[in-house]
Short mmCIF file of C-alpha atoms in Angstrom, two decimals:
data_model
loop_
_atom_site.label_atom_id
_atom_site.label_comp_id
_atom_site.label_asym_id
_atom_site.label_seq_id
_atom_site.Cartn_x
_atom_site.Cartn_y
_atom_site.Cartn_z
CA MET W 1 20.38 -179.02 -76.28
CA LYS W 2 19.17 -178.07 -79.90
CA PHE W 3 19.16 -174.38 -78.83
CA LYS W 4 22.76 -174.82 -77.67
CA LEU W 5 23.70 -176.55 -81.01
CA LEU W 6 21.96 -173.96 -82.78
CA LEU W 7 23.95 -171.09 -80.89
CA ALA W 8 27.45 -172.66 -81.44
CA PHE W 9 26.66 -173.33 -85.10
CA SER W 10 25.40 -169.60 -85.47
CA PHE W 11 28.57 -168.20 -83.57
CA TRP W 12 31.02 -170.29 -85.92
CA MET W 13 29.14 -168.97 -89.07
CA LEU W 14 29.51 -165.41 -87.73
CA VAL W 15 33.26 -166.01 -87.26
CA MET W 16 33.75 -167.40 -90.65
CA THR W 17 31.67 -164.65 -92.22
CA VAL W 18 33.93 -162.07 -90.57
CA SER W 19 37.16 -164.18 -91.68
CA CYS W 20 36.08 -164.34 -95.08
CA ASN W 21 35.41 -160.57 -95.37
CA LYS W 22 38.63 -159.83 -93.71
CA ASP W 23 40.58 -161.94 -96.36
CA ASP W 24 38.54 -160.65 -99.16
CA ILE W 25 39.90 -157.02 -98.24
CA SER W 26 42.30 -156.11 -100.86
CA PHE W 27 44.50 -152.78 -100.76
CA ASP W 28 45.48 -151.09 -104.10
CA ALA W 29 48.19 -148.58 -104.83
CA PRO W 30 46.78 -145.03 -104.54
CA SER W 31 45.94 -143.50 -108.00
CA GLN W 32 45.07 -140.05 -106.59
CA GLU W 33 47.03 -138.02 -104.16
CA LEU W 34 46.38 -138.08 -100.54
CA SER W 35 45.01 -134.75 -98.86
CA PHE W 36 46.02 -133.24 -95.36
CA SER W 37 44.26 -131.70 -92.71
CA ARG W 38 47.13 -129.15 -92.92
CA ASP W 39 50.30 -128.88 -95.06
CA THR W 40 52.53 -127.43 -92.64
CA VAL W 41 52.71 -127.82 -88.75
CA PHE W 42 54.20 -125.01 -87.06
CA CYS W 43 55.18 -126.43 -83.55
CA ASP W 44 55.18 -124.13 -80.52
CA THR W 45 58.40 -122.63 -79.89
CA VAL W 46 60.63 -125.20 -77.89
CA TYR W 47 63.45 -125.28 -75.51
CA HIS W 48 66.51 -127.27 -75.19
CA GLN W 49 65.65 -131.02 -74.33
CA VAL W 50 62.45 -129.85 -73.65
CA ARG W 51 59.63 -132.33 -75.42
CA SER W 52 57.07 -130.12 -77.22
CA GLU W 53 53.06 -130.83 -77.12
CA THR W 54 51.91 -133.10 -79.78
CA TYR W 55 50.65 -132.02 -82.83
CA ALA W 56 48.33 -133.81 -85.26
CA VAL W 57 47.87 -134.23 -89.02
CA LYS W 58 45.01 -135.95 -90.45
CA VAL W 59 45.83 -137.73 -93.59
CA TYR W 60 42.59 -138.63 -95.98
CA ASN W 61 42.04 -141.17 -98.68
CA ASN W 62 39.34 -139.40 -101.04
CA GLU W 63 39.46 -142.72 -103.50
CA ASP W 64 36.61 -145.09 -103.66
CA LYS W 65 39.00 -148.14 -102.87
CA ASP W 66 41.33 -149.13 -99.97
CA ILE W 67 44.82 -148.26 -100.42
CA LEU W 68 48.34 -149.04 -99.29
CA ILE W 69 50.77 -145.92 -98.88
CA PRO W 70 53.92 -147.31 -99.96
CA ARG W 71 56.09 -144.98 -97.93
CA ILE W 72 55.78 -142.31 -95.20
CA HIS W 73 58.98 -141.02 -93.53
CA LEU W 74 60.92 -138.38 -92.38
CA GLU W 75 63.06 -136.79 -94.65
CA LYS W 76 65.80 -136.46 -92.12
CA GLY W 77 65.17 -139.99 -91.08
CA ALA W 78 66.62 -141.06 -87.74
CA ALA W 79 68.74 -137.98 -87.37
CA SER W 80 65.49 -135.85 -87.35
CA LEU W 81 64.61 -133.70 -84.45
CA TYR W 82 61.23 -134.59 -84.88
CA LYS W 83 59.43 -137.84 -83.71
CA ILE W 84 56.29 -139.21 -85.69
CA ASN W 85 53.50 -141.59 -84.75
CA VAL W 86 51.65 -143.02 -87.67
CA ASP W 87 48.23 -144.53 -86.92
CA GLY W 88 49.43 -145.55 -83.37
CA LYS W 89 52.84 -146.70 -84.06
CA PRO W 90 56.15 -144.51 -83.44
CA GLY W 91 59.14 -144.46 -85.80
CA TYR W 92 60.58 -142.54 -88.72
CA ASP W 93 60.13 -144.71 -91.54
CA PHE W 94 56.87 -146.67 -92.39
CA LYS W 95 56.13 -148.82 -95.27
CA ASP W 96 52.86 -150.12 -96.82
CA VAL W 97 50.36 -148.15 -94.64
CA PRO W 98 46.63 -149.19 -94.97
CA LEU W 99 44.22 -146.72 -95.48
CA ARG W 100 40.53 -147.46 -96.08
CA LYS W 101 38.27 -145.72 -98.63
CA LYS W 102 37.05 -142.55 -97.65
CA ASP W 103 38.87 -142.97 -94.51
CA SER W 104 41.60 -141.02 -92.48
CA LEU W 105 44.44 -141.86 -90.29
CA TYR W 106 46.39 -139.53 -87.83
CA ILE W 107 49.86 -138.64 -88.03
CA PHE W 108 51.10 -137.30 -84.61
CA VAL W 109 54.26 -134.93 -84.46
CA GLU W 110 56.24 -133.90 -81.58
CA ILE W 111 60.09 -132.25 -81.25
CA ALA W 112 62.53 -132.71 -78.37
CA PRO W 113 65.63 -130.84 -79.68
CA GLU W 114 69.39 -130.08 -79.06
CA ALA W 115 69.81 -126.42 -79.10
CA THR W 116 73.05 -125.31 -80.66
CA GLY W 117 72.79 -121.41 -80.19
CA PRO W 118 70.32 -119.21 -78.72
CA GLU W 119 67.76 -119.38 -81.24
CA ALA W 120 67.76 -121.49 -84.29
CA ILE W 121 65.06 -123.12 -86.77
CA ALA W 122 64.36 -126.68 -86.78
CA GLU W 123 62.81 -127.82 -90.12
CA ASP W 124 61.90 -131.46 -91.53
CA LYS W 125 59.30 -132.64 -93.71
CA VAL W 126 57.03 -136.16 -93.64
CA LEU W 127 57.05 -137.45 -97.11
CA PHE W 128 54.33 -139.58 -98.73
CA GLN W 129 55.58 -141.42 -101.56
CA SER W 130 53.06 -143.52 -104.03
CA PRO W 131 52.45 -143.89 -107.79
CA ALA W 132 50.61 -140.84 -107.69
CA GLY W 133 53.86 -138.82 -106.61
CA GLN W 134 55.31 -137.47 -103.70
CA GLN W 135 53.80 -135.19 -101.12
CA GLN W 136 54.93 -133.57 -98.17
CA VAL W 137 53.98 -132.02 -94.87
CA VAL W 138 56.27 -129.37 -93.87
CA LEU W 139 57.50 -129.34 -89.88
CA PHE W 140 58.73 -126.04 -88.50
CA SER W 141 59.70 -124.98 -85.03
CA VAL W 142 61.78 -122.29 -83.25
CA VAL W 143 64.35 -123.74 -81.20
CA GLN W 144 66.05 -122.06 -77.96
CA ASP W 145 68.74 -122.93 -75.67
CA ALA W 146 67.56 -122.32 -72.44
CA GLU W 147 68.58 -121.88 -68.68
CA PHE W 148 66.04 -123.59 -66.19
CA PHE W 149 65.36 -122.11 -62.68
CA ILE W 150 63.27 -124.53 -61.06
CA LYS W 151 61.90 -124.40 -57.46
CA SER W 152 61.68 -127.70 -55.34
CA PRO W 153 61.74 -129.01 -51.93
CA THR W 154 65.56 -128.86 -51.84
CA ASN W 155 66.03 -125.62 -53.98
CA PRO W 156 64.38 -122.35 -52.89
CA ASN W 157 64.95 -120.92 -56.32
CA ILE W 158 66.65 -117.59 -54.88
CA ILE W 159 69.06 -115.25 -56.43
CA THR W 160 71.34 -114.23 -53.72
CA SER W 161 73.85 -112.20 -55.30
CA ASP W 162 73.79 -109.64 -58.13
CA ALA W 163 73.10 -110.99 -61.62
CA THR W 164 72.83 -110.02 -65.02
CA TRP W 165 70.80 -112.21 -67.66
CA THR W 166 71.69 -112.17 -71.36
CA ASN W 167 69.84 -113.07 -74.53
CA ASN W 168 72.35 -116.19 -75.39
CA LYS W 169 69.77 -118.28 -73.25
CA ALA W 170 65.95 -118.18 -72.56
CA LYS W 171 65.02 -118.10 -69.04
CA ILE W 172 62.17 -120.73 -68.08
CA ILE W 173 61.01 -120.58 -64.67
CA TYR W 174 59.30 -123.13 -62.58
CA GLY W 175 57.67 -122.02 -59.56
CA ASP W 176 58.62 -118.70 -58.01
CA LEU W 177 62.04 -117.29 -58.73
CA THR W 178 62.89 -114.98 -55.65
CA ILE W 179 65.69 -112.02 -56.01
CA ASP W 180 66.84 -111.74 -52.60
CA GLN W 181 66.90 -108.49 -50.60
CA ASN W 182 69.18 -105.88 -51.84
CA VAL W 183 70.23 -107.84 -54.85
CA ILE W 184 70.21 -106.43 -58.32
CA LEU W 185 69.13 -108.41 -61.48
CA ASN W 186 69.70 -107.03 -64.75
CA ILE W 187 67.88 -108.42 -67.75
CA GLN W 188 69.64 -106.96 -70.94
CA GLN W 189 68.21 -106.63 -74.37
CA GLY W 190 66.77 -109.30 -76.27
CA THR W 191 66.19 -111.70 -73.40
CA LYS W 192 63.25 -113.84 -73.24
CA VAL W 193 61.91 -114.88 -69.84
CA TYR W 194 59.22 -117.53 -69.79
CA PHE W 195 56.97 -118.72 -66.85
CA HIS W 196 55.34 -121.77 -66.38
CA LYS W 197 52.02 -122.21 -65.27
CA ASN W 198 51.50 -120.97 -61.58
CA SER W 199 54.96 -119.55 -61.62
CA GLY W 200 56.11 -116.02 -60.96
CA MET W 201 58.90 -113.56 -59.81
CA LYS W 202 59.29 -112.17 -56.48
CA ILE W 203 61.68 -108.99 -55.73
CA LEU W 204 62.22 -108.78 -52.15
CA SER W 205 62.51 -105.47 -49.95
CA GLY W 206 65.46 -103.32 -51.08
CA ALA W 207 65.91 -105.65 -54.10
CA THR W 208 66.15 -104.05 -57.69
CA LEU W 209 64.82 -105.37 -61.12
CA ASN W 210 66.47 -103.65 -63.86
CA ILE W 211 64.80 -104.50 -67.56
CA ASN W 212 66.79 -103.21 -70.10
CA GLY W 213 65.28 -103.62 -73.52
CA THR W 214 65.91 -101.48 -76.75
CA LEU W 215 63.62 -100.60 -79.66
CA ALA W 216 65.32 -103.18 -81.91
CA ASN W 217 65.55 -105.86 -79.09
CA ASN W 218 62.48 -105.76 -76.39
CA VAL W 219 63.01 -107.79 -73.33
CA THR W 220 59.85 -110.11 -73.19
CA LEU W 221 58.34 -111.70 -70.07
CA ARG W 222 55.45 -114.31 -70.96
CA GLY W 223 54.19 -117.63 -70.15
CA ASP W 224 55.92 -120.59 -71.57
CA ARG W 225 53.58 -121.90 -74.17
CA ASN W 226 54.60 -120.08 -77.15
CA ASP W 227 51.94 -121.07 -79.73
CA PRO W 228 50.03 -117.98 -81.06
CA ALA W 229 46.70 -119.11 -79.31
CA TYR W 230 48.28 -118.24 -75.99
CA ASP W 231 49.55 -114.84 -76.90
CA THR W 232 45.73 -113.96 -76.45
CA ILE W 233 45.02 -115.85 -73.38
CA PRO W 234 45.51 -114.64 -69.77
CA LYS W 235 46.33 -116.55 -66.55
CA ASN W 236 49.32 -118.65 -68.05
CA TRP W 237 51.44 -117.47 -65.15
CA ASN W 238 50.76 -115.45 -61.84
CA SER W 239 52.90 -112.16 -61.74
CA ILE W 240 55.91 -110.01 -60.75
CA LYS W 241 55.49 -109.27 -57.35
CA MET W 242 57.50 -106.44 -56.10
CA ASP W 243 57.86 -105.94 -52.08
CA VAL W 244 58.12 -103.16 -49.91
CA GLY W 245 61.20 -100.79 -50.72
CA SER W 246 61.67 -102.56 -53.98
CA THR W 247 62.75 -100.68 -57.11
CA LEU W 248 61.53 -101.36 -61.07
CA ASN W 249 63.28 -99.61 -63.81
CA MET W 250 61.67 -101.16 -67.08
CA ASN W 251 62.53 -99.95 -70.65
CA TYR W 252 61.26 -101.67 -73.85
CA THR W 253 59.69 -104.53 -72.56
CA ARG W 254 56.87 -106.60 -73.24
CA LEU W 255 54.80 -108.40 -70.49
CA PHE W 256 51.57 -110.24 -71.09
CA GLY W 257 49.42 -113.26 -70.35
CA GLY W 258 49.49 -113.72 -66.49
CA THR W 259 46.89 -113.04 -63.66
CA LYS W 260 48.69 -109.82 -62.52
CA GLY W 261 51.54 -108.03 -64.78
CA LEU W 262 53.29 -105.91 -61.91
CA GLU W 263 52.17 -106.39 -58.53
CA MET W 264 53.71 -103.56 -56.52
CA LYS W 265 53.69 -102.58 -52.88
CA GLN W 266 55.28 -99.43 -51.80
CA THR W 267 57.54 -99.92 -54.89
CA ASN W 268 59.27 -97.14 -56.71
CA ALA W 269 58.80 -97.95 -60.72
CA THR W 270 59.96 -96.40 -63.89
CA ILE W 271 58.40 -97.70 -67.13
CA ASN W 272 59.08 -96.43 -70.39
CA ASN W 273 58.43 -97.61 -73.87
CA SER W 274 56.83 -100.81 -72.83
CA PHE W 275 53.65 -102.99 -73.70
CA ILE W 276 51.83 -104.60 -70.64
CA HIS W 277 48.50 -106.63 -71.99
CA THR W 278 46.41 -109.66 -71.59
CA PHE W 279 46.21 -110.21 -67.65
CA GLN W 280 43.28 -111.72 -65.88
CA GLU W 281 43.19 -108.96 -63.19
CA TYR W 282 45.77 -106.30 -63.40
CA GLY W 283 48.35 -105.16 -65.99
CA ILE W 284 49.84 -102.95 -63.18
CA TYR W 285 48.64 -103.40 -59.37
CA ALA W 286 50.05 -100.57 -57.28
CA VAL W 287 49.72 -100.34 -53.70
CA ALA W 288 50.84 -97.29 -52.18
CA SER W 289 53.59 -97.15 -54.79
CA THR W 290 55.43 -94.48 -57.11
CA VAL W 291 54.95 -95.10 -60.74
CA ASN W 292 56.49 -93.03 -63.57
CA ALA W 293 55.33 -94.17 -66.91
CA LYS W 294 56.19 -92.81 -70.30
CA ASN W 295 55.18 -94.25 -73.91
CA LEU W 296 53.32 -97.26 -72.20
CA VAL W 297 50.89 -99.25 -73.98
CA MET W 298 48.21 -101.24 -72.21
CA ASN W 299 45.28 -103.29 -73.10
CA ASN W 300 43.06 -106.56 -72.24
CA CYS W 301 42.99 -106.61 -68.68
CA GLY W 302 40.08 -107.94 -66.81
CA GLU W 303 39.65 -105.68 -63.68
CA SER W 304 41.79 -102.67 -64.61
CA ALA W 305 44.89 -102.08 -66.90
CA ILE W 306 45.96 -99.96 -63.97
CA GLY W 307 44.89 -100.62 -60.62
CA ILE W 308 45.78 -97.80 -57.82
CA TYR W 309 45.21 -98.79 -53.96
CA LYS W 310 46.03 -96.86 -50.91
CA GLY W 311 47.19 -93.85 -52.94
CA GLY W 312 50.70 -93.20 -53.97
CA THR W 313 52.13 -90.76 -56.47
CA HIS W 314 51.60 -91.70 -60.21
CA ASN W 315 52.25 -90.01 -63.61
CA TYR W 316 51.59 -91.47 -66.97
CA ILE W 317 52.69 -89.35 -69.69
CA HIS W 318 52.21 -89.93 -73.53
CA SER W 319 50.50 -93.45 -72.71
CA THR W 320 47.82 -95.41 -74.31
CA ILE W 321 45.76 -97.09 -71.79
CA ALA W 322 43.10 -99.03 -73.70
CA ASN W 323 40.87 -102.12 -72.36
CA TYR W 324 39.17 -104.01 -74.82
CA SER W 325 38.29 -107.71 -74.30
CA ASP W 326 35.83 -110.30 -75.57
CA LEU W 327 37.30 -113.16 -73.49
CA LEU W 328 37.15 -110.91 -70.13
CA HIS W 329 33.83 -109.30 -70.94
CA SER W 330 32.32 -110.19 -67.65
CA TYR W 331 35.11 -108.26 -65.78
CA ASN W 332 35.01 -104.51 -65.00
CA ARG W 333 37.73 -103.64 -67.59
CA ASN W 334 38.70 -100.26 -66.53
CA GLY W 335 41.23 -98.18 -67.95
CA ILE W 336 42.36 -96.93 -64.68
CA PHE W 337 41.03 -97.57 -61.14
CA ALA W 338 42.21 -95.44 -58.21
CA THR W 339 41.42 -95.52 -54.54
CA ASN W 340 42.88 -94.11 -51.35
CA GLU W 341 42.09 -97.49 -49.61
CA TRP W 342 43.55 -100.99 -49.77
CA LYS W 343 42.60 -104.19 -47.78
CA ASN W 344 45.69 -105.80 -46.27
CA GLU W 345 46.36 -109.60 -45.88
CA SER W 346 44.57 -109.46 -42.44
CA ASN W 347 41.38 -108.09 -44.48
CA GLN W 348 42.17 -104.60 -42.56
CA THR W 349 41.66 -101.51 -44.32
CA GLU W 350 44.39 -98.99 -44.98
CA GLN W 351 44.34 -95.50 -46.41
CA GLY W 352 46.85 -93.14 -47.96
CA ALA W 353 46.95 -89.91 -50.11
CA LEU W 354 46.94 -90.03 -53.90
CA ILE W 355 48.51 -87.84 -56.53
CA LEU W 356 47.66 -88.93 -60.17
CA ASN W 357 48.73 -87.16 -63.38
CA VAL W 358 47.60 -88.39 -66.72
CA ARG W 359 48.89 -86.08 -69.64
CA ASN W 360 49.01 -86.42 -73.29
CA SER W 361 47.46 -89.86 -72.98
CA ILE W 362 44.51 -91.93 -74.36
CA VAL W 363 42.55 -93.81 -71.62
CA TYR W 364 39.69 -95.77 -73.51
CA SER W 365 37.60 -98.87 -73.68
CA ASP W 366 34.70 -100.70 -74.48
CA ARG W 367 32.83 -99.90 -71.39
CA ASP W 368 30.89 -97.08 -70.65
CA ASN W 369 33.73 -95.53 -68.26
CA SER W 370 37.49 -95.97 -68.85
CA VAL W 371 38.19 -94.63 -65.43
CA SER W 372 36.79 -95.06 -61.87
CA PHE W 373 37.86 -92.92 -58.74
CA GLU W 374 37.02 -93.55 -55.53
CA GLN W 375 37.85 -90.68 -53.04
CA THR W 376 37.82 -91.37 -49.48
CA PRO W 377 36.77 -88.85 -47.22
CA GLY W 378 39.61 -86.93 -45.34
CA GLN W 379 42.46 -88.27 -47.61
CA LEU W 380 44.31 -86.38 -50.08
CA PHE W 381 42.95 -87.40 -53.79
CA ASN W 382 44.25 -85.10 -56.20
CA PHE W 383 44.26 -85.85 -59.97
CA THR W 384 44.91 -84.23 -63.19
CA LEU W 385 43.74 -85.07 -66.49
CA GLN W 386 45.56 -82.74 -68.97
CA ASN W 387 45.26 -83.21 -72.74
CA CYS W 388 43.72 -86.33 -72.84
CA LEU W 389 41.08 -88.47 -74.59
CA ILE W 390 38.82 -90.44 -71.86
CA LYS W 391 36.02 -92.77 -72.22
CA TYR W 392 33.42 -91.02 -69.82
CA SER W 393 29.75 -91.77 -68.96
CA ASN W 394 28.62 -90.26 -65.96
CA THR W 395 29.62 -88.80 -62.71
CA SER W 396 28.47 -91.65 -60.17
CA GLU W 397 30.48 -94.34 -61.97
CA ALA W 398 33.65 -92.28 -62.83
CA GLY W 399 33.68 -90.32 -59.76
CA PHE W 400 34.31 -86.94 -61.00
CA ASP W 401 32.51 -84.41 -63.34
CA PHE W 402 34.27 -84.31 -66.49
CA ASP W 403 32.57 -81.43 -67.70
CA THR W 404 33.03 -79.12 -64.52
CA SER W 405 36.00 -80.56 -62.56
CA SER W 406 39.06 -78.13 -62.68
CA ASN W 407 41.35 -81.40 -62.72
CA VAL W 408 40.29 -81.95 -66.31
CA ILE W 409 42.33 -79.64 -68.48
CA GLN W 410 41.97 -79.51 -72.43
CA SER W 411 40.73 -83.05 -72.77
CA LEU W 412 38.32 -85.01 -74.82
CA LYS W 413 35.63 -87.63 -73.98
CA ASN W 414 33.92 -90.29 -75.89
CA GLN W 415 35.51 -89.54 -79.52
CA ASP W 416 36.72 -92.77 -81.00
CA PRO W 417 40.41 -92.60 -81.13
CA THR W 418 40.25 -94.99 -84.12
CA PHE W 419 43.01 -97.56 -83.26
CA VAL W 420 44.34 -99.45 -86.04
CA ASN W 421 43.52 -102.53 -84.45
CA TYR W 422 42.66 -103.17 -80.56
CA PHE W 423 42.41 -106.88 -80.69
CA ALA W 424 45.11 -108.79 -78.79
CA ALA W 425 45.58 -111.19 -81.63
CA GLN W 426 46.68 -108.37 -83.83
CA MET W 427 47.09 -105.63 -81.51
CA ASN W 428 48.08 -102.16 -82.98
CA LEU W 429 47.11 -99.29 -81.18
CA ARG W 430 48.29 -96.65 -83.43
CA VAL W 431 45.79 -94.37 -84.68
CA LYS W 432 44.21 -93.84 -88.13
CA GLN W 433 44.59 -90.76 -89.84
CA ASN W 434 41.15 -89.51 -88.89
CA SER W 435 41.95 -89.81 -85.28
CA PRO W 436 40.62 -87.12 -82.82
CA THR W 437 43.78 -87.38 -81.05
CA ILE W 438 46.34 -86.03 -83.74
CA GLY W 439 47.72 -82.69 -82.85
CA LYS W 440 45.82 -82.56 -79.51
CA GLY W 441 48.79 -83.07 -77.22
CA SER W 442 50.35 -79.98 -75.12
CA THR W 443 53.65 -79.17 -76.64
CA THR W 444 55.14 -78.63 -73.13
CA VAL W 445 54.16 -82.20 -72.09
CA ALA W 446 55.61 -83.55 -75.28
CA ALA W 447 58.82 -81.98 -74.85
CA THR W 448 59.36 -83.83 -71.83
CA VAL W 449 58.92 -87.02 -73.91
CA PRO W 450 60.40 -85.81 -77.21
CA THR W 451 59.96 -89.17 -79.20
CA ASP W 452 57.46 -91.74 -79.17
CA ILE W 453 57.76 -95.67 -78.55
CA ALA W 454 59.08 -96.14 -82.09
CA ASN W 455 61.50 -93.28 -81.71
CA VAL W 456 59.54 -90.74 -83.71
CA SER W 457 59.83 -87.04 -82.85
CA ARG W 458 56.47 -85.57 -81.30
CA THR W 459 57.81 -81.99 -80.61
CA SER W 460 55.53 -80.70 -83.30
CA SER W 461 51.74 -81.28 -83.35
CA PRO W 462 51.97 -84.04 -80.84
CA THR W 463 49.67 -86.92 -80.91
CA LEU W 464 47.92 -88.17 -77.54
CA GLY W 465 49.12 -91.57 -76.51
CA ALA W 466 52.29 -93.71 -76.95
CA TYR W 467 52.41 -93.39 -80.62
CA GLN W 468 52.88 -90.06 -82.62
CA TYR W 469 50.83 -90.15 -86.08
CA PHE W 470 53.00 -89.18 -89.10
#
């Protein structure tokens, strides 16, 4: 009994002590400025009526006393496109916010805007008012109007008649979007196409995909996460899958960030002035296809920038086919892989003849070999490397002898092309002034592609690759 009384007495003393301590806390007006984990919140590009991810800002009290922040509010108030949550409470205007000494609180920010045009800027400020002065955290985001293509049990998401996409609205794809047989889809200059996770595009037999970008207004196809970190991460979406007998015409296009870029089977593709980079497996995966590419820039693909299976006919002229990646370092990371064979969906091996011409180009990587050829006995494997710079180590890995093969014409090996920056975050695959590629191109080949990817003339002293040094 005495023990129970003692326990009860101890409990009430503890409650009284805690209560007294709580009552003794006094919050003063700030006498110093607050500090923040960041002074500007750059939100991911967002689309019409689609809520962004949530961003966090930490607010620090550096004083040796507990303070009450008189007011924290959005400058545009209830009319703001932004929503904030201050220390667990949603709203847009907060008064007398307590913050213990040497402590911090979180402000969470998101945006769910209404778009009034193709692309606009949404700005606001979180204002902090106190006797120490007014402070602010700037909120900034690009807002795009969007058209959605959503696959569901009741909507197979198929374009069944010829269509043209313009840049008046971004195109957001959830699930696979299918272009029906014999249908033409034209994607005009400046259009932005975004794929949600595990989404892609399928071009059925006889269908045509025309991507009509310009130098000033590229077409962009990428994942729908636009914050800068996702620009350098693959596997954000699946691929553009071209079926047997389909056609691709691509000009001034930026394609990046998926599992495979162009996944082609017996496809006829023409690719000019385009960038394909940052794919988990392949930038171009071509089975028994015909590909003609000029002024093509590639980088940062796990298995190979270009994967050629079951032969086909391939011409790459004045292209920069690089493959550097810290993130995908455990993969093969070839520049070009080519073989006569391919295993079909039933795991049966199919074979085909190959004709591959690479001219006035750079094929380089951070691996020992940037090329890997696997010729099948009895199958045509005809390749030409003319006026190229190749990363080459040995015959057994590359599949040919660089020094003795008659298929290698006036080409260089293992000389650093000296790219300005080959890392995906700031990729610039122009070459520097000391590059061994300058003036090493065939003028006859250059005459077939007289301007580089930036519309600079290369008819005189052509530089290897997609960029002319000037």
